[in-house]
Amino acid sequence: MSERLQPGDVAPDFTLPDADGNEVSLSAHKGRKVIVYFYPAALTPGCTKQACDFTDNLSLLADAGYDVLGISPDAPEKLGKFREKENLRVTLLADPDKKALDAYGAYGEKMNYGKTYLGVIRSTIIVDEDGKVERALYNVRATGHVAKIIKDLGI
């Protein structure tokens, strides 16, 4: 389990396949602000709500200079099904090896119903134009999270 990122840290670069198998790198977004959010699994209720909220607010975020990347350990094929079923416009990236999840501190011990296990920690990292962490939010809720980000960023 890796350390959680802090504001001012350099955001670890990654190159991951999107829902169509195309490689997407964080470094390709240099000069733009990027909201990188980590979620446990495509096609589940909470993750669907969160992805739909980001999609619904994508134009607002883009107009304010933010790109949005959603990362989960799902395979690209599952992300494609998720995108089609929910009409998502957010860029979804596959991290089955959990390298980006680890680098961002978004994979580790979780507790559910009194049991401890390893899993994806729902997290959102906001990266500035220079590739540095502006905000690092861990253990966020799926519902209402996007509205809170928009409010906190003053968009």
Coordinates of C-alpha atoms in Angstrom, one line a residue:
M1 CA 0.0 0.0 0.0
S2 CA 1.5 3.3 -1.0
E3 CA 1.3 6.7 0.7
R4 CA -1.5 9.1 0.0
L5 CA -0.6 12.1 -2.1
Q6 CA -0.5 15.6 -0.6
P7 CA -1.0 19.0 -2.2
G8 CA 2.2 20.1 -3.8
D9 CA 3.3 16.5 -4.7
V10 CA 4.2 15.8 -8.3
A11 CA 1.3 13.7 -9.7
P12 CA 2.7 10.3 -10.8
D13 CA 2.4 9.9 -14.6
F14 CA 0.6 7.0 -16.0
T15 CA -0.3 5.5 -19.4
L16 CA -3.4 3.3 -19.3
P17 CA -5.8 2.0 -22.0
D18 CA -9.2 3.7 -22.4
A19 CA -12.5 1.9 -23.1
D20 CA -11.4 1.5 -26.8
G21 CA -7.9 0.3 -26.0
N22 CA -6.2 3.6 -26.8
E23 CA -3.3 4.6 -24.6
V24 CA -3.9 7.7 -22.4
S25 CA -1.2 9.4 -20.4
L26 CA -1.5 12.0 -17.7
S27 CA 1.5 13.8 -19.2
A28 CA -0.5 14.4 -22.4
H29 CA -2.8 16.7 -20.4
K30 CA 0.0 19.0 -19.3
G31 CA -1.1 22.6 -19.5
R32 CA -4.7 21.6 -18.4
K33 CA -6.0 20.9 -15.0
V34 CA -7.1 17.2 -14.6
I35 CA -9.5 15.6 -12.2
V36 CA -8.4 12.0 -11.8
Y37 CA -10.9 10.0 -10.0
F38 CA -10.6 6.4 -8.8
Y39 CA -13.6 4.1 -8.4
P40 CA -14.0 0.4 -7.5
A41 CA -16.0 -1.1 -10.3
A42 CA -17.8 -0.2 -13.5
L43 CA -21.5 -1.1 -13.7
T44 CA -22.2 -0.9 -10.0
P45 CA -24.7 1.6 -8.5
G46 CA -22.3 4.0 -6.7
C47 CA -19.8 4.1 -9.5
T48 CA -22.5 4.6 -12.1
K49 CA -23.9 7.5 -10.1
Q50 CA -20.5 9.1 -9.8
A51 CA -19.6 8.6 -13.5
C52 CA -23.0 10.0 -14.6
D53 CA -22.5 13.0 -12.3
F54 CA -19.1 13.7 -13.9
T55 CA -20.7 13.2 -17.4
D56 CA -23.5 15.6 -16.6
N57 CA -21.0 18.3 -15.5
L58 CA -18.3 17.6 -18.1
S59 CA -19.0 20.8 -20.1
L60 CA -19.0 22.9 -17.0
L61 CA -15.7 21.4 -15.9
A62 CA -14.2 21.6 -19.4
D63 CA -15.2 25.3 -19.7
A64 CA -13.4 25.9 -16.4
G65 CA -10.2 24.2 -17.8
Y66 CA -10.5 20.7 -16.3
D67 CA -10.2 17.3 -18.0
V68 CA -11.7 14.3 -16.2
L69 CA -10.2 10.8 -16.1
G70 CA -11.9 8.0 -14.3
I71 CA -9.7 5.0 -13.4
S72 CA -10.7 1.5 -12.1
P73 CA -9.2 -1.9 -12.2
D74 CA -11.7 -3.1 -14.8
A75 CA -10.7 -4.3 -18.3
P76 CA -11.2 -1.9 -21.2
E77 CA -14.0 -4.2 -22.6
K78 CA -16.0 -3.7 -19.3
L79 CA -15.4 0.0 -19.5
G80 CA -16.7 0.1 -23.0
K81 CA -19.9 -1.6 -21.9
F82 CA -20.2 0.8 -18.9
R83 CA -19.8 3.8 -21.3
E84 CA -22.4 2.5 -23.8
K85 CA -25.0 1.4 -21.2
E86 CA -24.8 4.8 -19.3
N87 CA -24.0 7.1 -22.2
L88 CA -20.9 8.3 -20.4
R89 CA -18.6 11.0 -21.9
V90 CA -15.9 10.8 -19.3
T91 CA -12.7 9.2 -20.3
L92 CA -12.5 5.9 -18.5
L93 CA -9.2 4.2 -18.0
A94 CA -8.4 0.5 -17.2
D95 CA -5.8 -0.2 -14.5
P96 CA -6.0 -4.0 -14.0
D97 CA -2.4 -4.2 -12.6
K98 CA -3.4 -1.4 -10.1
K99 CA -0.1 0.5 -10.8
A100 CA -1.8 3.9 -11.0
L101 CA -4.1 3.0 -8.1
D102 CA -1.1 2.2 -6.0
A103 CA 0.9 5.3 -7.1
Y104 CA -2.0 7.5 -6.1
G105 CA -2.6 5.8 -2.8
A106 CA -6.1 4.8 -4.0
Y107 CA -5.7 1.1 -3.3
G108 CA -5.4 -0.3 0.2
E109 CA -7.1 -1.5 3.3
K110 CA -10.9 -1.0 3.5
M111 CA -13.4 -2.0 6.1
N112 CA -16.9 -3.2 5.3
Y113 CA -19.3 -4.8 7.8
G114 CA -16.4 -5.2 10.3
K115 CA -14.2 -7.0 7.8
T116 CA -10.9 -5.6 6.6
Y117 CA -9.9 -6.3 3.0
L118 CA -7.8 -4.8 0.1
G119 CA -9.7 -2.7 -2.5
V120 CA -10.0 0.5 -4.4
I121 CA -10.4 3.6 -2.1
R122 CA -12.8 5.9 -3.9
S123 CA -10.6 9.0 -4.3
T124 CA -10.3 12.1 -6.4
I125 CA -7.0 13.9 -7.1
I126 CA -7.0 17.3 -8.8
V127 CA -3.8 17.9 -10.8
D128 CA -2.8 21.5 -11.8
E129 CA -1.5 22.6 -15.2
D130 CA 2.1 21.8 -14.1
G131 CA 1.4 18.2 -13.1
K132 CA 1.3 18.9 -9.3
V133 CA -1.4 17.7 -6.9
E134 CA -3.7 20.6 -6.1
R135 CA -6.1 18.6 -4.0
A136 CA -6.1 15.0 -2.8
L137 CA -9.5 13.7 -1.6
Y138 CA -9.7 10.1 -0.2
N139 CA -12.7 8.0 1.0
V140 CA -15.1 10.2 -0.9
R141 CA -18.8 9.4 -1.3
A142 CA -20.1 8.5 -4.8
T143 CA -23.2 10.6 -4.3
G144 CA -22.9 14.4 -4.2
H145 CA -19.1 14.3 -4.7
V146 CA -19.1 16.0 -8.1
A147 CA -21.3 18.9 -6.8
K148 CA -18.9 19.3 -3.8
I149 CA -15.8 19.4 -6.1
I150 CA -17.5 22.1 -8.3
K151 CA -18.4 24.1 -5.2
D152 CA -15.0 23.8 -3.6
L153 CA -13.2 24.8 -6.9
G154 CA -15.5 27.8 -7.2
I155 CA -16.8 26.8 -10.7

